[in-house]
mmCIF file of C-alpha atoms in Angstrom:
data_model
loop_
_atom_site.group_PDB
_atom_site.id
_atom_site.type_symbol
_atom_site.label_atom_id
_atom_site.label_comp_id
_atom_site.label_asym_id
_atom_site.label_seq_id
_atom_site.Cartn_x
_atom_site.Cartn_y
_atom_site.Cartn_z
ATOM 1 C CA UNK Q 1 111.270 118.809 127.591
ATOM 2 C CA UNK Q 2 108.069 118.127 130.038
ATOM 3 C CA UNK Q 3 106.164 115.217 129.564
ATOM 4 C CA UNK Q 4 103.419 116.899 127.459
ATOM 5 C CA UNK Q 5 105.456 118.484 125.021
ATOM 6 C CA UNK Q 6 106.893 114.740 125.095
ATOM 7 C CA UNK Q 7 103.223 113.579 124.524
ATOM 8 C CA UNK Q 8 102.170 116.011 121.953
ATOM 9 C CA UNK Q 9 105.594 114.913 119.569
ATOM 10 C CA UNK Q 10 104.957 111.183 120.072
ATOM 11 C CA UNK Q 11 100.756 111.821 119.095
ATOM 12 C CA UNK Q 12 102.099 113.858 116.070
ATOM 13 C CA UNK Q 13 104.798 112.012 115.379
ATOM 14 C CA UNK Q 14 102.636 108.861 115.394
ATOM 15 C CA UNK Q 15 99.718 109.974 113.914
ATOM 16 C CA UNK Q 16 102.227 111.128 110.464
ATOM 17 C CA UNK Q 17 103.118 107.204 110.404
ATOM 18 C CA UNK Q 18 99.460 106.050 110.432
ATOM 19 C CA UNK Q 19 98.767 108.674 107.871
ATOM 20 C CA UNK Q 20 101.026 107.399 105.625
ATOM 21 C CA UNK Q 21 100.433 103.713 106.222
ATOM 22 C CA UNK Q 22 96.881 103.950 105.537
ATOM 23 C CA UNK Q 23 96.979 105.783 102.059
ATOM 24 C CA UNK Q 24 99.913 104.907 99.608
ATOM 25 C CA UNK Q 25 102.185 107.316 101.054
ATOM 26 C CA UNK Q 26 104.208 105.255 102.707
ATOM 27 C CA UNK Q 27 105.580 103.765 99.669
ATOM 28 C CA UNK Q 28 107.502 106.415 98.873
ATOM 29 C CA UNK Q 29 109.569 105.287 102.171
ATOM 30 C CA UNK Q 30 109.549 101.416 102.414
ATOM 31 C CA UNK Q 31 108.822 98.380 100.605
ATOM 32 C CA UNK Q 32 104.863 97.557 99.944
ATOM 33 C CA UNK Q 33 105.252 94.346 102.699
ATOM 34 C CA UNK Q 34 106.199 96.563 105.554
ATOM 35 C CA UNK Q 35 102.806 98.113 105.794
ATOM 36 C CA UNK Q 36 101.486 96.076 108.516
ATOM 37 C CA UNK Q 37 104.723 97.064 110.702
ATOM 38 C CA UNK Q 38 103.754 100.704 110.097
ATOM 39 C CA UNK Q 39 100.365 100.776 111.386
ATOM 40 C CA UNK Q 40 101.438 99.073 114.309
ATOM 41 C CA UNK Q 41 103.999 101.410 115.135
ATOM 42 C CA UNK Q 42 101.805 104.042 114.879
ATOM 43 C CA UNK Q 43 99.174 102.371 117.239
ATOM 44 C CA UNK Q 44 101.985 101.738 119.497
ATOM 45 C CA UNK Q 45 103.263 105.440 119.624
ATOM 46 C CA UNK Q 46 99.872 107.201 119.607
ATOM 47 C CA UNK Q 47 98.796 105.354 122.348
ATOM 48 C CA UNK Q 48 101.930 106.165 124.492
ATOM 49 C CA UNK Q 49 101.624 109.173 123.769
ATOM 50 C CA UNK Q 50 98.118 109.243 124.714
ATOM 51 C CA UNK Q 51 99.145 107.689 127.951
ATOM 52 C CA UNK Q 52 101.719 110.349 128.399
ATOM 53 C CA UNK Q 53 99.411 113.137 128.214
ATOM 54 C CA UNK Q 54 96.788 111.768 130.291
ATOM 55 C CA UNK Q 55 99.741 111.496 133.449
ATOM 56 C CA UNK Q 56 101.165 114.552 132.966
ATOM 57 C CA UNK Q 57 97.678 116.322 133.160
ATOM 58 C CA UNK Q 58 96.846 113.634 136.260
ATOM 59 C CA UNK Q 59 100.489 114.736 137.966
ATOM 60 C CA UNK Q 60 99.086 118.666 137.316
ATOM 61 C CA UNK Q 61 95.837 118.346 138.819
ATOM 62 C CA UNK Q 62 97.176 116.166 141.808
ATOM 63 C CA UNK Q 63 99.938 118.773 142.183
ATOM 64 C CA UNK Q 64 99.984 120.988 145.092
ATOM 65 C CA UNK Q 65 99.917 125.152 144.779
ATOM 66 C CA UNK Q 66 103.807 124.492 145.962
ATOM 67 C CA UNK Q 67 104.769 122.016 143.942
ATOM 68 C CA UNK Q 68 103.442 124.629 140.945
ATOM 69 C CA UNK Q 69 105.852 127.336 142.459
ATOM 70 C CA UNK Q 70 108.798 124.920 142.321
ATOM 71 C CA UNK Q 71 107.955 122.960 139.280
ATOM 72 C CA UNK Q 72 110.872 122.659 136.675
ATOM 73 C CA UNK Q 73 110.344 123.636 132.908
ATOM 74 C CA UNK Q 74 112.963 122.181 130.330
ATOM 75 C CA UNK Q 75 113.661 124.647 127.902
ATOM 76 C CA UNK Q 76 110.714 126.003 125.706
ATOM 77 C CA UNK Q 77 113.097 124.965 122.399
ATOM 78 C CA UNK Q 78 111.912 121.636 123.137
ATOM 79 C CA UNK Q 79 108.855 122.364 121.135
ATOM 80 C CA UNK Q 80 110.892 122.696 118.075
ATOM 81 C CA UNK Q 81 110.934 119.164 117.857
ATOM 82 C CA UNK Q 82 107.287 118.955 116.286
ATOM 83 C CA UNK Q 83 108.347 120.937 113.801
ATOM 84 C CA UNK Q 84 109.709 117.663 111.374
ATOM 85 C CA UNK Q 85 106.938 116.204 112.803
ATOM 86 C CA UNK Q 86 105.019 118.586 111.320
ATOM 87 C CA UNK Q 87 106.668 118.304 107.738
ATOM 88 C CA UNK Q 88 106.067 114.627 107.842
ATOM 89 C CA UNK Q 89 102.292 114.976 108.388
ATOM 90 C CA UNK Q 90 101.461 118.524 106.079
ATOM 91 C CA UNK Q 91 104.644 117.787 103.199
ATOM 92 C CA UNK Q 92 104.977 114.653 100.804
ATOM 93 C CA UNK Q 93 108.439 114.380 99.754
ATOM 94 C CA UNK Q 94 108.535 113.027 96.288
ATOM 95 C CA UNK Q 95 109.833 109.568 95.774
ATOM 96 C CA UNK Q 96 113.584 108.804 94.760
ATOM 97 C CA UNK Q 97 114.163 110.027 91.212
ATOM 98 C CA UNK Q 98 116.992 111.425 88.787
ATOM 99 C CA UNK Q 99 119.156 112.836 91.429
ATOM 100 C CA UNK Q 100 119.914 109.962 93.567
ATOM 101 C CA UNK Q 101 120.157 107.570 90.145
ATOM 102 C CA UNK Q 102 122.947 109.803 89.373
ATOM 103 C CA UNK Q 103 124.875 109.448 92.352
ATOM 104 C CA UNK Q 104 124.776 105.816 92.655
ATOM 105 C CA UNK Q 105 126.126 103.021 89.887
ATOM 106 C CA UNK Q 106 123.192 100.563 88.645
ATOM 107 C CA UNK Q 107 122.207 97.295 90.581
ATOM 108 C CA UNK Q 108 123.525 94.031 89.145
ATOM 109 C CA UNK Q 109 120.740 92.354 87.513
ATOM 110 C CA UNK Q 110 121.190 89.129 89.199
ATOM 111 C CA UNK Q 111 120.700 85.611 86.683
ATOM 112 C CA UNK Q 112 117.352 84.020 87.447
ATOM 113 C CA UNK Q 113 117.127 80.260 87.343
ATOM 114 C CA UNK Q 114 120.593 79.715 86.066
ATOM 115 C CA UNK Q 115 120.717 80.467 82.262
ATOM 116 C CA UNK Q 116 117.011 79.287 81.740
ATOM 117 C CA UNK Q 117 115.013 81.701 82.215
ATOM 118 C CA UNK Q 118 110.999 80.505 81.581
ATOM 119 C CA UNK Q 119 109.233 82.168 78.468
ATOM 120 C CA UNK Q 120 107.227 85.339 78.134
ATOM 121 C CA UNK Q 121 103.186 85.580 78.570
ATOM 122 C CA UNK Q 122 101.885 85.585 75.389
ATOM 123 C CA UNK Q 123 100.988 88.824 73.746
ATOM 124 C CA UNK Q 124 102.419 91.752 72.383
ATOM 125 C CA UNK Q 125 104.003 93.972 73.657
ATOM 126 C CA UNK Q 126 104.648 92.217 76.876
ATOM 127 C CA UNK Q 127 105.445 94.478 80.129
ATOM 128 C CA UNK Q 128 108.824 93.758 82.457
ATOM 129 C CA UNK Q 129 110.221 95.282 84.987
ATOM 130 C CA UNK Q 130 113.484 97.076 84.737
ATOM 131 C CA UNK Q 131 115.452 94.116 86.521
ATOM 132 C CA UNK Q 132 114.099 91.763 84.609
ATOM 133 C CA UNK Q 133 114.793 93.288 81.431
ATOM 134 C CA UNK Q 134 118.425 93.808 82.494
ATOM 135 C CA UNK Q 135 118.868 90.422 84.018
ATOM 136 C CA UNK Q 136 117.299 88.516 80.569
ATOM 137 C CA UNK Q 137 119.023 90.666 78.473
ATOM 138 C CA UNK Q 138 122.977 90.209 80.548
ATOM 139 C CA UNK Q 139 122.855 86.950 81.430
ATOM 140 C CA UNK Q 140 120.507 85.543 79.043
ATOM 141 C CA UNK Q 141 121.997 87.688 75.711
ATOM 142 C CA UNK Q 142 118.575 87.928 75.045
ATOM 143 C CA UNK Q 143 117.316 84.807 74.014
ATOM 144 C CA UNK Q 144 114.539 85.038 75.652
ATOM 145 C CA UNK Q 145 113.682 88.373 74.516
ATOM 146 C CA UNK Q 146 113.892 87.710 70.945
ATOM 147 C CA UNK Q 147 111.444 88.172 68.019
ATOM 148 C CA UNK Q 148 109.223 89.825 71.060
ATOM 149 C CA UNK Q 149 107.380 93.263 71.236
ATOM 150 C CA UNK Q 150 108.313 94.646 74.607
ATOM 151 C CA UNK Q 151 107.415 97.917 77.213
ATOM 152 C CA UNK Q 152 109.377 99.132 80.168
ATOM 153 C CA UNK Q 153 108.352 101.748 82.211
ATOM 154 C CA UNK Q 154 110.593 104.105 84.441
ATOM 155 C CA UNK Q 155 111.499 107.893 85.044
ATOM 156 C CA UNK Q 156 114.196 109.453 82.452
ATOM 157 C CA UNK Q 157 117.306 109.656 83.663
ATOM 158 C CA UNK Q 158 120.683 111.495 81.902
ATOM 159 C CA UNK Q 159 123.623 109.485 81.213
ATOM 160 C CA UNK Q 160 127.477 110.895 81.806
ATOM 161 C CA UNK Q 161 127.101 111.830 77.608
ATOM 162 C CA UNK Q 162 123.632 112.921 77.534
ATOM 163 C CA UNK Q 163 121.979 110.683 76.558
ATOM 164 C CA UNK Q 164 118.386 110.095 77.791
ATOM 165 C CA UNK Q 165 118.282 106.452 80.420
ATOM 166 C CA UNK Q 166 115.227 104.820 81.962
ATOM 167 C CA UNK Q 167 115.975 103.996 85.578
ATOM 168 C CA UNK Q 168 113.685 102.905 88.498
ATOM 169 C CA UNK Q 169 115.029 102.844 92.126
ATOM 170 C CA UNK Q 170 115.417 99.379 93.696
ATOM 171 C CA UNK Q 171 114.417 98.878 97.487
ATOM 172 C CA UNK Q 172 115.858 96.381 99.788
ATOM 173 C CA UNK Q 173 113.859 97.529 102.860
ATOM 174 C CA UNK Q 174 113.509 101.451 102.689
ATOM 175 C CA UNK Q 175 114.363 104.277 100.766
ATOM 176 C CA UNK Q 176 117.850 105.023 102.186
ATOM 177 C CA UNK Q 177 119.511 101.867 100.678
ATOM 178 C CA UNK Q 178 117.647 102.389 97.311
ATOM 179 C CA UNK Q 179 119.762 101.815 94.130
ATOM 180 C CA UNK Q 180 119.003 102.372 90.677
ATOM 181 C CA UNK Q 181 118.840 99.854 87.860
ATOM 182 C CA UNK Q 182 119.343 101.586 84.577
ATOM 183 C CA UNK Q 183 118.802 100.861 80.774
ATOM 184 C CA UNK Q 184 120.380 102.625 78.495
ATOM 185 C CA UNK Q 185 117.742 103.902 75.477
ATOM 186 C CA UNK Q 186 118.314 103.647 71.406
ATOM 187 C CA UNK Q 187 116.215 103.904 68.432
ATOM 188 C CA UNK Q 188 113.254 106.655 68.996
ATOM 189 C CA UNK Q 189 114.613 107.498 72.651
ATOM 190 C CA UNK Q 190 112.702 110.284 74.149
ATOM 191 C CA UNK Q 191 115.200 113.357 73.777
ATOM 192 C CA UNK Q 192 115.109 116.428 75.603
ATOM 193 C CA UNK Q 193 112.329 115.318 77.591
ATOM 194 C CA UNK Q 194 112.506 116.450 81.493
ATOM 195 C CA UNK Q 195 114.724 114.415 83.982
ATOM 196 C CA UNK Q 196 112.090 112.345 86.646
ATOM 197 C CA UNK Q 197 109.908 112.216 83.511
ATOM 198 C CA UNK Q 198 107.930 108.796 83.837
ATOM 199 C CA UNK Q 199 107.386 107.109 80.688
ATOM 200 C CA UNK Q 200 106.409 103.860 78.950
ATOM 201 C CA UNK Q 201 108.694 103.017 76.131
ATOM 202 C CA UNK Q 202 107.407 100.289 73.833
ATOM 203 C CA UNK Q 203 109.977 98.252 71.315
ATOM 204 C CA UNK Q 204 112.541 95.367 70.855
ATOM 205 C CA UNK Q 205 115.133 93.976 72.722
ATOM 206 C CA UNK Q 206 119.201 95.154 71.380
ATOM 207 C CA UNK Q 207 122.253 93.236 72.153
ATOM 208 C CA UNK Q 208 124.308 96.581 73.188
ATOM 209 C CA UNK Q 209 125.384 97.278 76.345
ATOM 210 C CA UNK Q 210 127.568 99.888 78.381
ATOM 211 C CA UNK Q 211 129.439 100.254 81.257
ATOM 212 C CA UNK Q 212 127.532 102.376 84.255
ATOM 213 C CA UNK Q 213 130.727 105.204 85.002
ATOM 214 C CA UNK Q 214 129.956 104.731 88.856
ATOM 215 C CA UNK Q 215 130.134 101.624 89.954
ATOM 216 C CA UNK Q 216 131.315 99.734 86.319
ATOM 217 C CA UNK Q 217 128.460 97.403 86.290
ATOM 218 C CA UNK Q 218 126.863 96.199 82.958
ATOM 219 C CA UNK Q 219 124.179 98.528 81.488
ATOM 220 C CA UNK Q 220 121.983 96.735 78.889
ATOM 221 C CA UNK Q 221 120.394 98.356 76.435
ATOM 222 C CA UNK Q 222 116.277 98.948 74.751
ATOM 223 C CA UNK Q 223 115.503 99.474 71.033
ATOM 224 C CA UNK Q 224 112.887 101.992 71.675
ATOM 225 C CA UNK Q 225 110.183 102.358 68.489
ATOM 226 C CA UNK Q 226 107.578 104.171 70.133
ATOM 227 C CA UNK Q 227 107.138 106.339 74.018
ATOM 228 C CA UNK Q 228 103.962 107.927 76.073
ATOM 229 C CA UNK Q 229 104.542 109.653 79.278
ATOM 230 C CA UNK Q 230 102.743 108.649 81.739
ATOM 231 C CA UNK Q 231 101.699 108.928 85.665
ATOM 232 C CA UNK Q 232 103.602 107.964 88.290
ATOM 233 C CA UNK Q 233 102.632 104.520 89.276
ATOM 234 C CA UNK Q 234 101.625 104.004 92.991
ATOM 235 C CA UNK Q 235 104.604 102.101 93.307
ATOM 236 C CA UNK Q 236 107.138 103.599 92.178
ATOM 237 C CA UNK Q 237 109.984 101.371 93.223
ATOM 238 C CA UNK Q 238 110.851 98.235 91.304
#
């Protein structure tokens, strides 16, 4: 590969990571915090590649008719390389969803605080995230969830049985060490409704729990009285 096809995959290549820092793109990849490490990164590699360009056309003008007739080309399959590049900047892959929930056993919902975990906002129905649903309702048994209207909101996801879940994928740093957290769904579940569906489920906290068949780690469960589907939410890791 010559030092312009070099150029061109580094300004492409580049130029697909400032695309997708600048809009909300990128958080289908990493965690909303890493932004500010994208758009440098991009800088960074659109200017060398800028730089790269700019000497390899310098090197061709300077270049005598001789050095032309002996100049060495690396292999023209070298431009295959922009075509991921390519993908990246004209093809949004979708975020995590159903599939990779499937294939990987829920997150422990880790206790907060010890046992005491502070009280809910007031208001009804009151909106929590998926881990801290689970972690109030495992290590809590749900004390502080009691006598409370709640919603969650996640993408349906089928249990080993069946059975409708509501999941979300958790990030550490990126997408490739995302895990789900699941709760299981009773009452007025939404059945037969599409896998990756997102919805908001409104209803009541319920003492059951399960055991997720992967990795054996406590499921809790969600008394579900009423459900809306709804967008996906610009961020749609928890």
């Amino acid at each position: 590969m010559n030092k312009l096809t070099q150029g061109v995959v580094l300004l492409l290549f580049g130029g697909a990571i400032l695309r997708a820092s600048v809009t909300d793109l990128y958080l289908r990849y990493v965690k909303e915090g890493l932004r500010p490490f994208l758009i440098a990164t991009g800088v960074l590699l659109v200017t060398a590649a800028v730089m790269t360009i700019w000497y390899s056309f310098r090197e061709s003008a300077s270049s005598s008719p001789d050095d032309h007739g002996h100049e060495h080309h690396g292999p023209g399959v070298g431009w295959l390389l922009i075509l991921p590049v390519l993908g990246l900047l004209l093809v949004a892959p979708p975020a995590l969803g159903s599939y990779a929930a499937n294939q990987a056993g829920s997150v422990v919902a880790e206790p907060v605080g010890g046992s005491d975990y502070p009280p809910l906002p007031a208001g009804d129905p009151v909106e929590l995230g998926l881990v801290d649903y689970a972690s109030r309702s495992l290590f809590d048994a749900g004390q502080s969830l009691a006598g409370r209207e709640l919603s969650l909101t996640g993408f349906i996801t089928v249990a080993p049985d069946g059975s409708p879940m509501l999941a979300r994928m958790v990030l550490s740093c990126c997408a490739a060490d995302g895990r789900p957290i699941k709760i299981g769904l009773d009452g007025r579940a939404p059945i037969d409704v599409p896998a990756d569906t997102w919805v908001r489920v409104t209803g009541v906290h319920t003492g059951r729990t399960s055991k997720d068949p992967v990795n054996n780690v406590d499921v809790a469960y969600f008394d579900v009285r009423t459900w809306q589907e709804v967008a996906e939410p610009k961020q749609p890791y928890a």
